[in-house]
Short mmCIF file of C-alpha atoms and ligand atoms in Angstrom, two decimals:
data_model
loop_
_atom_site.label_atom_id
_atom_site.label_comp_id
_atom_site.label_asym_id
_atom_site.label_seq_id
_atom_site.Cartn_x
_atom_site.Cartn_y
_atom_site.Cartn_z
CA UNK W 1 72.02 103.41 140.06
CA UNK W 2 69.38 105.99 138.43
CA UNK W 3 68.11 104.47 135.29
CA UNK W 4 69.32 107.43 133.09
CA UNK W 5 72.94 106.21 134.56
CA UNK W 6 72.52 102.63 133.82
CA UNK W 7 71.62 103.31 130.52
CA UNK W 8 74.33 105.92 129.95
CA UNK W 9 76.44 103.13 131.52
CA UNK W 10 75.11 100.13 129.34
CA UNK W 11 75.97 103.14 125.81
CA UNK W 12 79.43 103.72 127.69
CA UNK W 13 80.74 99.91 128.14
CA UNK W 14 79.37 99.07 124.30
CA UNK W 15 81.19 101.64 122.51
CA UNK W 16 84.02 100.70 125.03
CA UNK W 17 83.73 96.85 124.50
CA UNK W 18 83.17 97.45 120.84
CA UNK W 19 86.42 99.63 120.30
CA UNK W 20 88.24 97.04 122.40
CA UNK W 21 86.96 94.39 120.46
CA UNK W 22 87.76 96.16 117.43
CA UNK W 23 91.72 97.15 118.44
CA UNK W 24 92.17 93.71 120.37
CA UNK W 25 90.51 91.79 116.94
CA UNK W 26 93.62 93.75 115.20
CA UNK W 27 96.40 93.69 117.52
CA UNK W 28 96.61 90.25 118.28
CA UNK W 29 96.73 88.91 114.68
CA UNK W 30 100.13 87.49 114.31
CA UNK W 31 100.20 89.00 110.70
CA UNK W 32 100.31 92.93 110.30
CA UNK W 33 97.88 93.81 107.44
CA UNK W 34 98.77 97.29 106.05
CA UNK W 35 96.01 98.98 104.47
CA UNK W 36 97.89 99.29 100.73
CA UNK W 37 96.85 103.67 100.52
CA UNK W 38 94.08 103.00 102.60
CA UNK W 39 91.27 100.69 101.83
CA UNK W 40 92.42 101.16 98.30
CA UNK W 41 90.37 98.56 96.38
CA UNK W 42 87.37 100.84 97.49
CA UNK W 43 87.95 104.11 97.82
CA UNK W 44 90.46 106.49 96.04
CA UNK W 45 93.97 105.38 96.93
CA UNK W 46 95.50 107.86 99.65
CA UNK W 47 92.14 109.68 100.51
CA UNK W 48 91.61 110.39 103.76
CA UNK W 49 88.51 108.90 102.96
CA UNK W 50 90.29 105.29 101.89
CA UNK W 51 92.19 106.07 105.30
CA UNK W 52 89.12 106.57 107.52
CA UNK W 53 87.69 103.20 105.49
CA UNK W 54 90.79 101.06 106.40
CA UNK W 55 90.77 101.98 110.37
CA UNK W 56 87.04 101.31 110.60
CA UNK W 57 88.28 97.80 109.30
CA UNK W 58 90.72 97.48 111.67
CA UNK W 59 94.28 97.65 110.33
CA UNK W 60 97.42 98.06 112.50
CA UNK W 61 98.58 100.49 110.09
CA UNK W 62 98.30 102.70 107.69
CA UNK W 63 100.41 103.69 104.36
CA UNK W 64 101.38 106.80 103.18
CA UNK W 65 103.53 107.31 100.26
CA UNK W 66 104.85 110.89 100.30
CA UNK W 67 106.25 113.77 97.57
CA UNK W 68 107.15 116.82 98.22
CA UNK W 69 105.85 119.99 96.29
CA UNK W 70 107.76 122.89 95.26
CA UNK W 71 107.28 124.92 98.14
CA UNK W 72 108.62 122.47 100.21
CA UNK W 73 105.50 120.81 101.61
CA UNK W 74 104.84 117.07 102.26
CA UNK W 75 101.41 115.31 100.41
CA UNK W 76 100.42 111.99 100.44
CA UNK W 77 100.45 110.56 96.98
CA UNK W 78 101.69 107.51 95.26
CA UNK W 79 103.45 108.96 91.97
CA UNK W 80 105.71 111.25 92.35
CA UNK W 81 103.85 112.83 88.97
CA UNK W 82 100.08 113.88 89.52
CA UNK W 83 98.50 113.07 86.19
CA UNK W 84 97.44 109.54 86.74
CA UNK W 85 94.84 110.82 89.80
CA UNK W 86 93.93 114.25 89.22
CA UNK W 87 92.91 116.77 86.95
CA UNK W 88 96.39 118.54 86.39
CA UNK W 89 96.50 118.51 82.58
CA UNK W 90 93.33 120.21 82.24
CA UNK W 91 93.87 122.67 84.89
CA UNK W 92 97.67 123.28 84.20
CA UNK W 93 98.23 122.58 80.44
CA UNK W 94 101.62 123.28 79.60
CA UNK W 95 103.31 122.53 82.74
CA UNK W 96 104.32 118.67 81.61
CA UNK W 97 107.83 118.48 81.35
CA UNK W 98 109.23 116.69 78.35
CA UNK W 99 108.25 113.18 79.51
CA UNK W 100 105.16 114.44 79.20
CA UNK W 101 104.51 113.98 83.35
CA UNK W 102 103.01 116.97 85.68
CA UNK W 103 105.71 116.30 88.55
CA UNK W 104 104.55 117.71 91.94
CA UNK W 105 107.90 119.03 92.87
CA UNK W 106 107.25 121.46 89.76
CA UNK W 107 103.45 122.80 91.59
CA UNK W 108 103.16 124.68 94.57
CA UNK W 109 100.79 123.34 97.86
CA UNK W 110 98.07 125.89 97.07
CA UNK W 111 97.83 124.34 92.87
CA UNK W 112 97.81 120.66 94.22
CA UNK W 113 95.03 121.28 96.21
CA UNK W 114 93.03 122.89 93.21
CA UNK W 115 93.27 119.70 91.37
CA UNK W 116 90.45 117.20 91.82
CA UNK W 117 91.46 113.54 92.79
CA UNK W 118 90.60 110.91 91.02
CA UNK W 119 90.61 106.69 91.01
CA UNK W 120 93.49 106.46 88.85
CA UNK W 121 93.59 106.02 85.01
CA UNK W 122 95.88 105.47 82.14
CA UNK W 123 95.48 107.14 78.54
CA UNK W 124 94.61 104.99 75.67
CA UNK W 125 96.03 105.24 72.32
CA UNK W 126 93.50 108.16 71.52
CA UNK W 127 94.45 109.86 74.66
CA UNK W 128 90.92 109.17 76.81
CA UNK W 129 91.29 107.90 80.27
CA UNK W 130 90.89 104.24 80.80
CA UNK W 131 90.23 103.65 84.67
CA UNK W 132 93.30 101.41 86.13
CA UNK W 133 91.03 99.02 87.74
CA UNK W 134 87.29 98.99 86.38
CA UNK W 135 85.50 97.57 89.20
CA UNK W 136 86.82 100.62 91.80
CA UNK W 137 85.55 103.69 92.47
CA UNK W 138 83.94 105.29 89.32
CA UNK W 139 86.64 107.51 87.99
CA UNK W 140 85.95 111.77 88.39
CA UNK W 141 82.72 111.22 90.72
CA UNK W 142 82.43 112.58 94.43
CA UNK W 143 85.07 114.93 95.35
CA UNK W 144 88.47 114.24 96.46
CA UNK W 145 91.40 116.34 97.29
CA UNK W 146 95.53 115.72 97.78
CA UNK W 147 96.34 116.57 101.52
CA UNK W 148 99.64 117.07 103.20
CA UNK W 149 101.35 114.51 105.54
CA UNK W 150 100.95 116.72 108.45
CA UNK W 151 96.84 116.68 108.17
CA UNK W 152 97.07 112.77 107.46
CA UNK W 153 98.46 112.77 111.06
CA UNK W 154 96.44 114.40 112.59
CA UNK W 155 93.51 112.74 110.99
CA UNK W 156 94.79 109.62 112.33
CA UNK W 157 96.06 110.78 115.52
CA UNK W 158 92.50 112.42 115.87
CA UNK W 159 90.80 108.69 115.06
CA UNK W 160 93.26 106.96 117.52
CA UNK W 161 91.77 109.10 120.17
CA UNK W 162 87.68 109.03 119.20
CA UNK W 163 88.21 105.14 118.60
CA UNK W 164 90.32 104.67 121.49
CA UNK W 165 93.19 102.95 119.18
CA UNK W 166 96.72 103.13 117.86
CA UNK W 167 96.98 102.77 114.66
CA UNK W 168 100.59 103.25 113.12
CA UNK W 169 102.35 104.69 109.84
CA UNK W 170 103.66 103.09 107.73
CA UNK W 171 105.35 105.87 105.53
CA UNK W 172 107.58 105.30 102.51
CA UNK W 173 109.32 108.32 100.96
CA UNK W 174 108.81 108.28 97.38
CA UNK W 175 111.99 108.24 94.76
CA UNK W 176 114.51 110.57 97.93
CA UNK W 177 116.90 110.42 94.57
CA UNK W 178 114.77 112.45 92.73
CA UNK W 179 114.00 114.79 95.00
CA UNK W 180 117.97 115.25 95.75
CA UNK W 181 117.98 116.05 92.06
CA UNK W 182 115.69 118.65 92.50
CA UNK W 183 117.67 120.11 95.51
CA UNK W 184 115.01 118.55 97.88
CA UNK W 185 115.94 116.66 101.04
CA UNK W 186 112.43 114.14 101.61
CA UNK W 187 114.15 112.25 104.23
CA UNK W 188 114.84 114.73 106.46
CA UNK W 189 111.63 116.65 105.57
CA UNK W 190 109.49 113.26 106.97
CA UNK W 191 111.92 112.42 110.00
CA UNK W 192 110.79 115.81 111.08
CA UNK W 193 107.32 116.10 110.84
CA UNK W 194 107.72 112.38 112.60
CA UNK W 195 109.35 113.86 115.48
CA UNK W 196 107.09 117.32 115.69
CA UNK W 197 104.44 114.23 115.99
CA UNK W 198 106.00 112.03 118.50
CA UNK W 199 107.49 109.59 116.70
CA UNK W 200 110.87 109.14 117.76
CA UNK W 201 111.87 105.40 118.46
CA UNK W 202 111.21 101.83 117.53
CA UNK W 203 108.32 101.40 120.06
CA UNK W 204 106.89 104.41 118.39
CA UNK W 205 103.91 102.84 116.13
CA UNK W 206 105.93 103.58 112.86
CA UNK W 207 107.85 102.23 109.89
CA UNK W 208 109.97 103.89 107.92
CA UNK W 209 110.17 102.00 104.26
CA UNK W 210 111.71 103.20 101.15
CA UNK W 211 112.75 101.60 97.84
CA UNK W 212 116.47 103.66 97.97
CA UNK W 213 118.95 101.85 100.11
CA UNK W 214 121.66 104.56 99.37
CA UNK W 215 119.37 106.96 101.21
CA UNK W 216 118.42 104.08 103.75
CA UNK W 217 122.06 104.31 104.66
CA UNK W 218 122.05 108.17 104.97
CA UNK W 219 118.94 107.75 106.87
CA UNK W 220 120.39 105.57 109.50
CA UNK W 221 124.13 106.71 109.51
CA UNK W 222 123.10 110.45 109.54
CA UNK W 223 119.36 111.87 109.93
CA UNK W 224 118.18 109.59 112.42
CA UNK W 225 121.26 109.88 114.83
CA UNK W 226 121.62 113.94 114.28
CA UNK W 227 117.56 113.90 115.30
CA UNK W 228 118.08 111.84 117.84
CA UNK W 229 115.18 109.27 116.18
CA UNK W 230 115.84 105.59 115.72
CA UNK W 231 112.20 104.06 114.16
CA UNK W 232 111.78 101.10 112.72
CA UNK W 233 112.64 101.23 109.13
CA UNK W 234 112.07 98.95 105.75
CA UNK W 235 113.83 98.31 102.62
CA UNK W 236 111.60 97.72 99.69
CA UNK W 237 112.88 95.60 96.76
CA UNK W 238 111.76 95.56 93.29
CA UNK W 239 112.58 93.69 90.14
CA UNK W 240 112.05 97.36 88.17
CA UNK W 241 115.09 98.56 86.84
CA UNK W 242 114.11 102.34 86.69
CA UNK W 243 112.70 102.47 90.65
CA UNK W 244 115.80 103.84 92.13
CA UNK W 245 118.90 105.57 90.99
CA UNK W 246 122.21 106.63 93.01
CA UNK W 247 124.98 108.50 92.45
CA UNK W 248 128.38 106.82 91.65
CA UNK W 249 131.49 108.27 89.97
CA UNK W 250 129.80 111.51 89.90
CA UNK W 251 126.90 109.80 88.03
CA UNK W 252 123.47 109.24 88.57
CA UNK W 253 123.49 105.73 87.71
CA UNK W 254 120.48 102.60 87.88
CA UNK W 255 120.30 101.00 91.35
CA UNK W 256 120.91 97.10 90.92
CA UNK W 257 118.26 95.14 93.07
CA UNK W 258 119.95 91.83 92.91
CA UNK W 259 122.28 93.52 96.01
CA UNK W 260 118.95 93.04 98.13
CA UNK W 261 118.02 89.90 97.18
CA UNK W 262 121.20 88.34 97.81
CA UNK W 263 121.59 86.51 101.19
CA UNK W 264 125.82 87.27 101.46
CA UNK W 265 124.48 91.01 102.07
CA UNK W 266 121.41 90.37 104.54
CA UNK W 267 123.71 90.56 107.45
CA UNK W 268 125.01 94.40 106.04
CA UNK W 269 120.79 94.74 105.07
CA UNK W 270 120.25 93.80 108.89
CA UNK W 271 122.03 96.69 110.23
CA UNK W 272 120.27 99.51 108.88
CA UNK W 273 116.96 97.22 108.18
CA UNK W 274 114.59 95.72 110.87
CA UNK W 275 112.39 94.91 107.76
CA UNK W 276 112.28 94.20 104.25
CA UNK W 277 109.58 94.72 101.71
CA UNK W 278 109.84 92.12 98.72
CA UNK W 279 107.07 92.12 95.53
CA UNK W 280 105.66 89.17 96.58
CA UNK W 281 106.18 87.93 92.98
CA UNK W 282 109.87 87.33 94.29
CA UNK W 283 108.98 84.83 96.47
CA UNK W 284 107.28 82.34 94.39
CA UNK W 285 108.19 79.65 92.16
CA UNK W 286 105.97 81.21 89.21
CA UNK W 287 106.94 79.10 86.59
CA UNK W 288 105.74 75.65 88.41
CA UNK W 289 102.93 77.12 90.29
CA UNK W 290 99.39 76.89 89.26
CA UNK W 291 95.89 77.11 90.93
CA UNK W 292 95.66 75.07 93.81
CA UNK W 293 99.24 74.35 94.20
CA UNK W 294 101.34 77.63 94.99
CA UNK W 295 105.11 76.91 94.99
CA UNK W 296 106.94 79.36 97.08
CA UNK W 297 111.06 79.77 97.53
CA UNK W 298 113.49 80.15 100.55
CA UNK W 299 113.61 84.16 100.46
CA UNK W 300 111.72 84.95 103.57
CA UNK W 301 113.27 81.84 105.43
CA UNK W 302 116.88 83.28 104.26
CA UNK W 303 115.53 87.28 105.74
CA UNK W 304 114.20 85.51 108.67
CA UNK W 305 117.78 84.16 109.66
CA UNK W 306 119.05 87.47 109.60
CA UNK W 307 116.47 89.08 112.62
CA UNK W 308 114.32 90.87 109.26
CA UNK W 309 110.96 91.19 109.33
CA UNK W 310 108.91 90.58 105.49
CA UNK W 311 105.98 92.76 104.60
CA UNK W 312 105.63 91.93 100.91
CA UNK W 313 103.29 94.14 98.64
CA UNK W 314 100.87 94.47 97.09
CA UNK W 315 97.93 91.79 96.92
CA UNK W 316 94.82 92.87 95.22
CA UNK W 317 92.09 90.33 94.71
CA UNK W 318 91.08 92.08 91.20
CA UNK W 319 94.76 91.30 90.18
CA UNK W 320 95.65 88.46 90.88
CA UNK W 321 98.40 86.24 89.05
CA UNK W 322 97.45 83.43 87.07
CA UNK W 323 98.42 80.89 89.61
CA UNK W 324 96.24 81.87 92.50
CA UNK W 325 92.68 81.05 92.07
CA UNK W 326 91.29 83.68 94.45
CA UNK W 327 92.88 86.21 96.84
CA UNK W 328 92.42 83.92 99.36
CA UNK W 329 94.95 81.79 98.43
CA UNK W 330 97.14 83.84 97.68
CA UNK W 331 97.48 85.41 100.96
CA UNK W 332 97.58 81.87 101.99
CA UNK W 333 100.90 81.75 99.71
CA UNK W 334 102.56 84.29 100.86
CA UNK W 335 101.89 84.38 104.68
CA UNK W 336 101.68 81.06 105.59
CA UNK W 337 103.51 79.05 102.75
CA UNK W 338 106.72 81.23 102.36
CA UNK W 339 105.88 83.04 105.99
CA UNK W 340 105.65 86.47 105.55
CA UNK W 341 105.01 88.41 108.53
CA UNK W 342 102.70 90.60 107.18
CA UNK W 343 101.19 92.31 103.74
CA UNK W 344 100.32 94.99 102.01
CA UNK W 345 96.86 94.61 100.96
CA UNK W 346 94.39 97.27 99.15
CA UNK W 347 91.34 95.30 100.79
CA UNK W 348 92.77 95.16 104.13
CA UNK W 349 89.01 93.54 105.12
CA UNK W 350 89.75 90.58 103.33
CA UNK W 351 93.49 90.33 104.65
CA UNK W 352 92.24 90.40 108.19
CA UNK W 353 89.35 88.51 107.42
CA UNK W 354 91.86 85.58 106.12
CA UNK W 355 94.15 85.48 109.10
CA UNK W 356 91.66 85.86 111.78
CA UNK W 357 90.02 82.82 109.88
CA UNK W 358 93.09 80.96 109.99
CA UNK W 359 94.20 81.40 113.40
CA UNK W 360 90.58 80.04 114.49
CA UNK W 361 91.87 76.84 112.40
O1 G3P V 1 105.44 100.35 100.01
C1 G3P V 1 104.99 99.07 99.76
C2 G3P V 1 104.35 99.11 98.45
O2 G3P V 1 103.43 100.16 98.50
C3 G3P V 1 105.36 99.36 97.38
O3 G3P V 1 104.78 99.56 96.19
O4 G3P V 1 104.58 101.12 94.35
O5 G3P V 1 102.63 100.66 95.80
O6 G3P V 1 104.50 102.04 96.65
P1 G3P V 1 104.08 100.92 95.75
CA1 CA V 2 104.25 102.36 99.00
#
């Protein structure tokens, strides 16, 4: 072989043995770390940026959390309300409704992607922005924008074929009762761009998770038959009382959580779930557990009986609960002590970091 060929051979088989090393490192963890809006506890949650961060750490999968805008487009974006990460009240004053929140559904594509995106903030008593978590990303600096769900694909479908990987989605459509209440359909909006994609079935590397079971139902008696899709999908559960409302008696009316959490209905949860996506609050014994000694209960065991995965959310080593004395242990608590199968995570280093550690044990 020429030199200039065993050289260019030597450059080929590192990049090649360091993507495999990277994508084997990743798929054969027996957890699945999800990368919590990216690599979130460093970059801008839902950036492409924070997204690019996460798969150069080596995730399975990615989250998006997706609104819809008034002309009918799909962005990636946590609140369903843009005024905790951008600009929007000093570029659209006036255009709060009366809870005072700048919904997207109420701005069109071309004004959400005027708006600068931020690390996200809360307003103090005086009304100046207070930066959710300190240590992050320095609030207003660099130069972020809100893109569409479309261009998230293809910016990971684009990485998946320079890095030689296939990394998934894992895509949660934000409050589908609100956007029925706006005369907006997100469910059906996401199945298709999923399908216009390629993702179709359960081997397809996707999970569908949402917070509404009403439109989980829908989803799996009615938009994923007529598209002829059938993905993997989750049901998240919450202890918030305001998360998710459905319409009964001709009323839009609170959805009661306790219906997930209770093991008579994981059989019924089993048929339209092949996962479910606790707070991982829920499955520990809070009141008894302290540093050092994490108590955890029988949820995921009960779950577990019934064929359903559990991806609990969200563990964040600059919030941690009381009883865990670094994040450490508390992925220790809930993936090995109640035996989740995987987490969300916003520093999806340190989640992979910890398993791969353990399974070395
Ligand atoms: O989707 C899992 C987790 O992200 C749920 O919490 O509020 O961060 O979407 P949230
Ligand atoms: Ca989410």
């Amino acid at each position: 072989m020429r030199a200039v060929n065993r050289i260019a051979a030597a450059v080929f088989f590192c990049a090649a043995a360091l993507q495999g090393v990277a994508m084997a490192e990743t798929e054969h963890l027996d957890k699945l770390i999800v990368a919590h809006r990216g690599a979130s506890g460093y970059l801008p949650e839902h950036t492409l940026e924070s997204k690019a961060l996460a798969y150069a750490m080596g995730v399975p999968y990615l989250e998006q959390d997706l609104a819809m805008t008034k002309d009918d487009h799909l962005i990636v974006i946590h609140d369903h309300y843009l005024d905790r990460v951008t600009d929007v009240a000093d570029k659209f004053p006036g255009r709060a409704r009366e809870d005072g929140r700048y919904y997207a559904i109420d701005f069109t594509l071309a004004e959400i992607k005027s708006l600068n995106f931020t690390e996200g903030f809360n307003l103090d008593e005086n009304g100046q922005r207070v930066q959710g978590y300190p240590g992050r990303f320095p609030m207003f600096t660099s130069t972020f924008k809100i893109h569409t769900f479309e261009e998230e694909i293809e910016f990971i479908q684009g990485m998946n074929k320079t890095m030689g990987g296939n990394v998934g989605l894992y895509v949660e459509t934000k409050a589908p009762w609100l956007h029925k209440q706006n005369g907006k359909d997100i469910s059906k909006a996401t199945l298709e761009v999923l399908k216009k994609y390629g993702y179709t079935s359960k081997d397809s590397p996707v999970y569908f998770q949402t917070f509404d079971w009403p439109d989980l139902k829908y989803v799996k008696d009615e938009l994923m038959p007529a598209l002829g899709m059938d993905l993997k999908t989750v049901i998240l559960v919450t202890s918030s009382p305001d998360e998710t409302y459905e319409l009964k008696d001709g009323k839009w009316q609170r959805f009661d959580y306790h219906y997930l959490i209770d093991p008579q209905n994981f059989a019924e949860l089993a048929r339209y779930a092949d996962g479910v996506g606790p707070d991982y609050h829920m499955l520990i014994d809070e009141e008894s557990s302290k540093p050092g000694d994490i108590k955890v209960n029988k949820l995921v065991e009960q779950y577990h009986k019934h064929g359903l995965q559990v991806h609990p959310y969200t563990i964040r080593k600059d919030q941690l609960p009381p009883y865990a004395a670094d994040v450490n242990e508390l992925y220790d608590a809930v993936l090995y002590k109640a035996g989740a199968d995987g987490v969300f995570t916003d520093f999806p280093d340190l989640g992979i970091a910890f398993v791969k550690n353990k399974e070395q044990q």
